[in-house]
mmCIF file with all atom_site columns, C-alpha atoms in Angstrom:
data_model
loop_
_atom_site.group_PDB
_atom_site.id
_atom_site.type_symbol
_atom_site.label_atom_id
_atom_site.label_alt_id
_atom_site.label_comp_id
_atom_site.label_asym_id
_atom_site.label_entity_id
_atom_site.label_seq_id
_atom_site.pdbx_PDB_ins_code
_atom_site.Cartn_x
_atom_site.Cartn_y
_atom_site.Cartn_z
_atom_site.occupancy
_atom_site.B_iso_or_equiv
_atom_site.pdbx_formal_charge
_atom_site.auth_seq_id
_atom_site.auth_comp_id
_atom_site.auth_asym_id
_atom_site.auth_atom_id
_atom_site.pdbx_PDB_model_num
ATOM 1  C CA . MET O 1 1  ? 22.233 -12.361 -0.378 1.00 80.00 ? 42  MET O CA 1
ATOM 2  C CA . ILE O 1 2  ? 22.091 -11.177 3.231  1.00 85.00 ? 43  ILE O CA 1
ATOM 3  C CA . TRP O 1 3  ? 23.996 -8.019  2.292  1.00 89.00 ? 44  TRP O CA 1
ATOM 4  C CA . LEU O 1 4  ? 21.481 -7.264  -0.431 1.00 90.00 ? 45  LEU O CA 1
ATOM 5  C CA . VAL O 1 5  ? 18.604 -7.636  2.017  1.00 88.00 ? 46  VAL O CA 1
ATOM 6  C CA . MET O 1 6  ? 20.351 -5.433  4.574  1.00 90.00 ? 47  MET O CA 1
ATOM 7  C CA . VAL O 1 7  ? 21.144 -2.698  2.057  1.00 91.00 ? 48  VAL O CA 1
ATOM 8  C CA . LEU O 1 8  ? 17.644 -2.733  0.559  1.00 90.00 ? 49  LEU O CA 1
ATOM 9  C CA . THR O 1 9  ? 16.040 -2.654  3.993  1.00 88.00 ? 50  THR O CA 1
ATOM 10 C CA . GLY O 1 10 ? 18.239 0.271   4.996  1.00 89.00 ? 51  GLY O CA 1
ATOM 11 C CA . LEU O 1 11 ? 17.402 2.165   1.818  1.00 90.00 ? 52  LEU O CA 1
ATOM 12 C CA . ILE O 1 12 ? 13.685 1.556   2.219  1.00 86.00 ? 53  ILE O CA 1
ATOM 13 C CA . ASN O 1 13 ? 13.852 2.650   5.847  1.00 84.00 ? 54  ASN O CA 1
ATOM 14 C CA . PHE O 1 14 ? 15.751 5.799   4.832  1.00 87.00 ? 55  PHE O CA 1
ATOM 15 C CA . ILE O 1 15 ? 13.275 6.604   2.067  1.00 82.00 ? 56  ILE O CA 1
ATOM 16 C CA . PHE O 1 16 ? 10.330 6.330   4.444  1.00 77.00 ? 57  PHE O CA 1
ATOM 17 C CA . ARG O 1 17 ? 12.017 8.497   7.054  1.00 79.00 ? 58  ARG O CA 1
ATOM 18 C CA . ILE O 1 18 ? 13.112 11.188  4.606  1.00 79.00 ? 59  ILE O CA 1
ATOM 19 C CA . SER O 1 19 ? 9.659  11.215  2.998  1.00 68.00 ? 60  SER O CA 1
ATOM 20 C CA . MET O 1 20 ? 8.227  12.843  6.127  1.00 67.00 ? 61  MET O CA 1
ATOM 21 C CA . PHE O 1 21 ? 10.391 15.907  5.532  1.00 70.00 ? 62  PHE O CA 1
ATOM 22 C CA . SER O 1 22 ? 10.361 16.010  1.734  1.00 67.00 ? 63  SER O CA 1
ATOM 23 C CA . GLY O 1 23 ? 6.651  16.466  1.111  1.00 64.00 ? 64  GLY O CA 1
ATOM 24 C CA . PHE O 1 24 ? 6.014  13.015  -0.360 1.00 61.00 ? 65  PHE O CA 1
ATOM 25 C CA . ARG O 1 25 ? 3.634  11.950  2.392  1.00 62.00 ? 66  ARG O CA 1
ATOM 26 C CA . ASN O 1 26 ? 0.676  11.300  0.143  1.00 67.00 ? 67  ASN O CA 1
ATOM 27 C CA . ILE O 1 27 ? 2.340  8.686   -2.050 1.00 68.00 ? 68  ILE O CA 1
ATOM 28 C CA . HIS O 1 28 ? 0.347  5.467   -1.974 1.00 75.00 ? 69  HIS O CA 1
ATOM 29 C CA . VAL O 1 29 ? 2.306  2.229   -1.924 1.00 73.00 ? 70  VAL O CA 1
ATOM 30 C CA . PRO O 1 30 ? 1.022  -1.265  -2.668 1.00 82.00 ? 71  PRO O CA 1
ATOM 31 C CA . PRO O 1 31 ? -0.267 -3.219  0.361  1.00 85.00 ? 72  PRO O CA 1
ATOM 32 C CA . SER O 1 32 ? 2.395  -5.907  -0.099 1.00 86.00 ? 73  SER O CA 1
ATOM 33 C CA . PHE O 1 33 ? 5.158  -3.275  0.113  1.00 80.00 ? 74  PHE O CA 1
ATOM 34 C CA . HIS O 1 34 ? 3.567  -1.704  3.180  1.00 79.00 ? 75  HIS O CA 1
ATOM 35 C CA . ARG O 1 35 ? 3.331  -5.131  4.821  1.00 84.00 ? 76  ARG O CA 1
ATOM 36 C CA . TYR O 1 36 ? 7.070  -5.707  4.167  1.00 82.00 ? 77  TYR O CA 1
ATOM 37 C CA . VAL O 1 37 ? 8.075  -2.330  5.573  1.00 78.00 ? 78  VAL O CA 1
ATOM 38 C CA . SER O 1 38 ? 6.031  -2.824  8.735  1.00 81.00 ? 79  SER O CA 1
ATOM 39 C CA . TYR O 1 39 ? 8.470  -5.578  9.792  1.00 85.00 ? 80  TYR O CA 1
ATOM 40 C CA . VAL O 1 40 ? 11.611 -3.456  9.367  1.00 81.00 ? 81  VAL O CA 1
ATOM 41 C CA . PRO O 1 41 ? 11.633 -1.830  12.856 1.00 82.00 ? 82  PRO O CA 1
ATOM 42 C CA . ILE O 1 42 ? 11.016 -5.187  14.544 1.00 83.00 ? 83  ILE O CA 1
ATOM 43 C CA . SER O 1 43 ? 13.819 -6.899  12.656 1.00 86.00 ? 84  SER O CA 1
ATOM 44 C CA . VAL O 1 44 ? 16.278 -4.066  13.288 1.00 84.00 ? 85  VAL O CA 1
ATOM 45 C CA . LEU O 1 45 ? 15.526 -3.970  17.011 1.00 84.00 ? 86  LEU O CA 1
ATOM 46 C CA . SER O 1 46 ? 15.777 -7.763  17.249 1.00 85.00 ? 87  SER O CA 1
ATOM 47 C CA . ALA O 1 47 ? 19.178 -7.699  15.570 1.00 85.00 ? 88  ALA O CA 1
ATOM 48 C CA . ILE O 1 48 ? 20.441 -5.004  17.941 1.00 86.00 ? 89  ILE O CA 1
ATOM 49 C CA . ILE O 1 49 ? 19.228 -6.914  21.001 1.00 85.00 ? 90  ILE O CA 1
ATOM 50 C CA . ALA O 1 50 ? 20.587 -10.263 19.796 1.00 85.00 ? 91  ALA O CA 1
ATOM 51 C CA . SER O 1 51 ? 24.002 -8.787  19.060 1.00 85.00 ? 92  SER O CA 1
ATOM 52 C CA . SER O 1 52 ? 24.180 -7.357  22.572 1.00 85.00 ? 93  SER O CA 1
ATOM 53 C CA . LEU O 1 53 ? 23.338 -10.732 24.135 1.00 87.00 ? 94  LEU O CA 1
ATOM 54 C CA . VAL O 1 54 ? 25.592 -13.043 22.134 1.00 86.00 ? 95  VAL O CA 1
ATOM 55 C CA . THR O 1 55 ? 28.924 -12.162 20.509 1.00 83.00 ? 96  THR O CA 1
ATOM 56 C CA . HIS O 1 56 ? 31.149 -14.078 18.125 1.00 80.00 ? 97  HIS O CA 1
ATOM 57 C CA . ASN O 1 57 ? 34.866 -13.328 18.364 1.00 80.00 ? 98  ASN O CA 1
ATOM 58 C CA . GLY O 1 58 ? 36.231 -15.480 15.564 1.00 79.00 ? 99  GLY O CA 1
ATOM 59 C CA . HIS O 1 59 ? 36.374 -18.991 16.980 1.00 83.00 ? 100 HIS O CA 1
ATOM 60 C CA . GLU O 1 60 ? 33.833 -19.123 19.763 1.00 85.00 ? 101 GLU O CA 1
ATOM 61 C CA . ILE O 1 61 ? 30.497 -17.696 20.748 1.00 85.00 ? 102 ILE O CA 1
ATOM 62 C CA . SER O 1 62 ? 30.478 -15.869 24.063 1.00 86.00 ? 103 SER O CA 1
ATOM 63 C CA . TYR O 1 63 ? 27.547 -14.706 26.128 1.00 86.00 ? 104 TYR O CA 1
ATOM 64 C CA . ASP O 1 64 ? 26.773 -13.203 29.499 1.00 86.00 ? 105 ASP O CA 1
ATOM 65 C CA . VAL O 1 65 ? 24.476 -15.428 31.557 1.00 89.00 ? 106 VAL O CA 1
ATOM 66 C CA . GLU O 1 66 ? 23.044 -12.497 33.508 1.00 88.00 ? 107 GLU O CA 1
ATOM 67 C CA . LYS O 1 67 ? 22.004 -10.713 30.307 1.00 88.00 ? 108 LYS O CA 1
ATOM 68 C CA . LEU O 1 68 ? 20.443 -13.887 28.918 1.00 91.00 ? 109 LEU O CA 1
ATOM 69 C CA . ILE O 1 69 ? 18.442 -14.428 32.124 1.00 92.00 ? 110 ILE O CA 1
ATOM 70 C CA . ALA O 1 70 ? 17.217 -10.815 32.069 1.00 91.00 ? 111 ALA O CA 1
ATOM 71 C CA . ALA O 1 71 ? 16.284 -11.167 28.383 1.00 91.00 ? 112 ALA O CA 1
ATOM 72 C CA . LEU O 1 72 ? 14.310 -14.355 29.048 1.00 93.00 ? 113 LEU O CA 1
ATOM 73 C CA . VAL O 1 73 ? 12.451 -12.696 31.931 1.00 95.00 ? 114 VAL O CA 1
ATOM 74 C CA . ALA O 1 74 ? 11.680 -9.707  29.696 1.00 93.00 ? 115 ALA O CA 1
ATOM 75 C CA . VAL O 1 75 ? 10.450 -11.983 26.888 1.00 92.00 ? 116 VAL O CA 1
ATOM 76 C CA . ALA O 1 76 ? 8.184  -13.820 29.336 1.00 96.00 ? 117 ALA O CA 1
ATOM 77 C CA . CYS O 1 77 ? 6.832  -10.498 30.602 1.00 95.00 ? 118 CYS O CA 1
ATOM 78 C CA . ALA O 1 78 ? 6.221  -9.288  27.046 1.00 93.00 ? 119 ALA O CA 1
ATOM 79 C CA . TYR O 1 79 ? 4.401  -12.495 26.188 1.00 95.00 ? 120 TYR O CA 1
ATOM 80 C CA . LEU O 1 80 ? 2.196  -12.357 29.275 1.00 96.00 ? 121 LEU O CA 1
ATOM 81 C CA . THR O 1 81 ? 1.437  -8.636  29.487 1.00 95.00 ? 122 THR O CA 1
ATOM 82 C CA . LYS O 1 82 ? 1.736  -7.469  25.849 1.00 93.00 ? 123 LYS O CA 1
ATOM 83 C CA . SER O 1 83 ? 2.936  -4.160  27.329 1.00 92.00 ? 124 SER O CA 1
ATOM 84 C CA . PHE O 1 84 ? 6.097  -2.429  26.158 1.00 88.00 ? 125 PHE O CA 1
ATOM 85 C CA . LEU O 1 85 ? 6.420  -0.364  29.336 1.00 93.00 ? 126 LEU O CA 1
ATOM 86 C CA . ALA O 1 86 ? 5.992  -3.367  31.634 1.00 94.00 ? 127 ALA O CA 1
ATOM 87 C CA . THR O 1 87 ? 8.561  -5.328  29.609 1.00 92.00 ? 128 THR O CA 1
ATOM 88 C CA . LEU O 1 88 ? 11.038 -2.475  29.781 1.00 89.00 ? 129 LEU O CA 1
ATOM 89 C CA . ILE O 1 89 ? 10.623 -2.026  33.534 1.00 93.00 ? 130 ILE O CA 1
ATOM 90 C CA . VAL O 1 90 ? 10.788 -5.755  34.306 1.00 94.00 ? 131 VAL O CA 1
ATOM 91 C CA . GLY O 1 91 ? 13.871 -6.198  32.112 1.00 90.00 ? 132 GLY O CA 1
ATOM 92 C CA . LEU O 1 92 ? 15.693 -3.269  33.693 1.00 90.00 ? 133 LEU O CA 1
ATOM 93 C CA . VAL O 1 93 ? 14.780 -4.329  37.227 1.00 94.00 ? 134 VAL O CA 1
ATOM 94 C CA . THR O 1 94 ? 15.970 -7.853  36.478 1.00 93.00 ? 135 THR O CA 1
ATOM 95 C CA . VAL O 1 95 ? 19.332 -6.561  35.218 1.00 89.00 ? 136 VAL O CA 1
ATOM 96 C CA . TRP O 1 96 ? 19.622 -4.348  38.283 1.00 92.00 ? 137 TRP O CA 1
ATOM 97 C CA . LEU O 1 97 ? 18.802 -7.205  40.690 1.00 93.00 ? 138 LEU O CA 1
ATOM 98 C CA . ILE O 1 98 ? 21.235 -9.617  39.047 1.00 89.00 ? 139 ILE O CA 1
#
């Protein structure tokens, strides 16, 4: 089931990106479909970030404490400031300081 969701999400993402160049910009989609697609970038970015923080090598889960601390500081900054730029700067500075 997860593979089906991943493949469908990838296809939908590809269709929306290629539509900008193909001339199909004025196609109207149902609001429920648009609501689903609006979560695709967030879910993809979350998966990329989570896979860089925690890895599974067969038998055990490994993680880097410094990366987890920097991620928690960045999440706290994002929650408090609601600013992408501030979150990015605070996260990078935290990694650099650690």
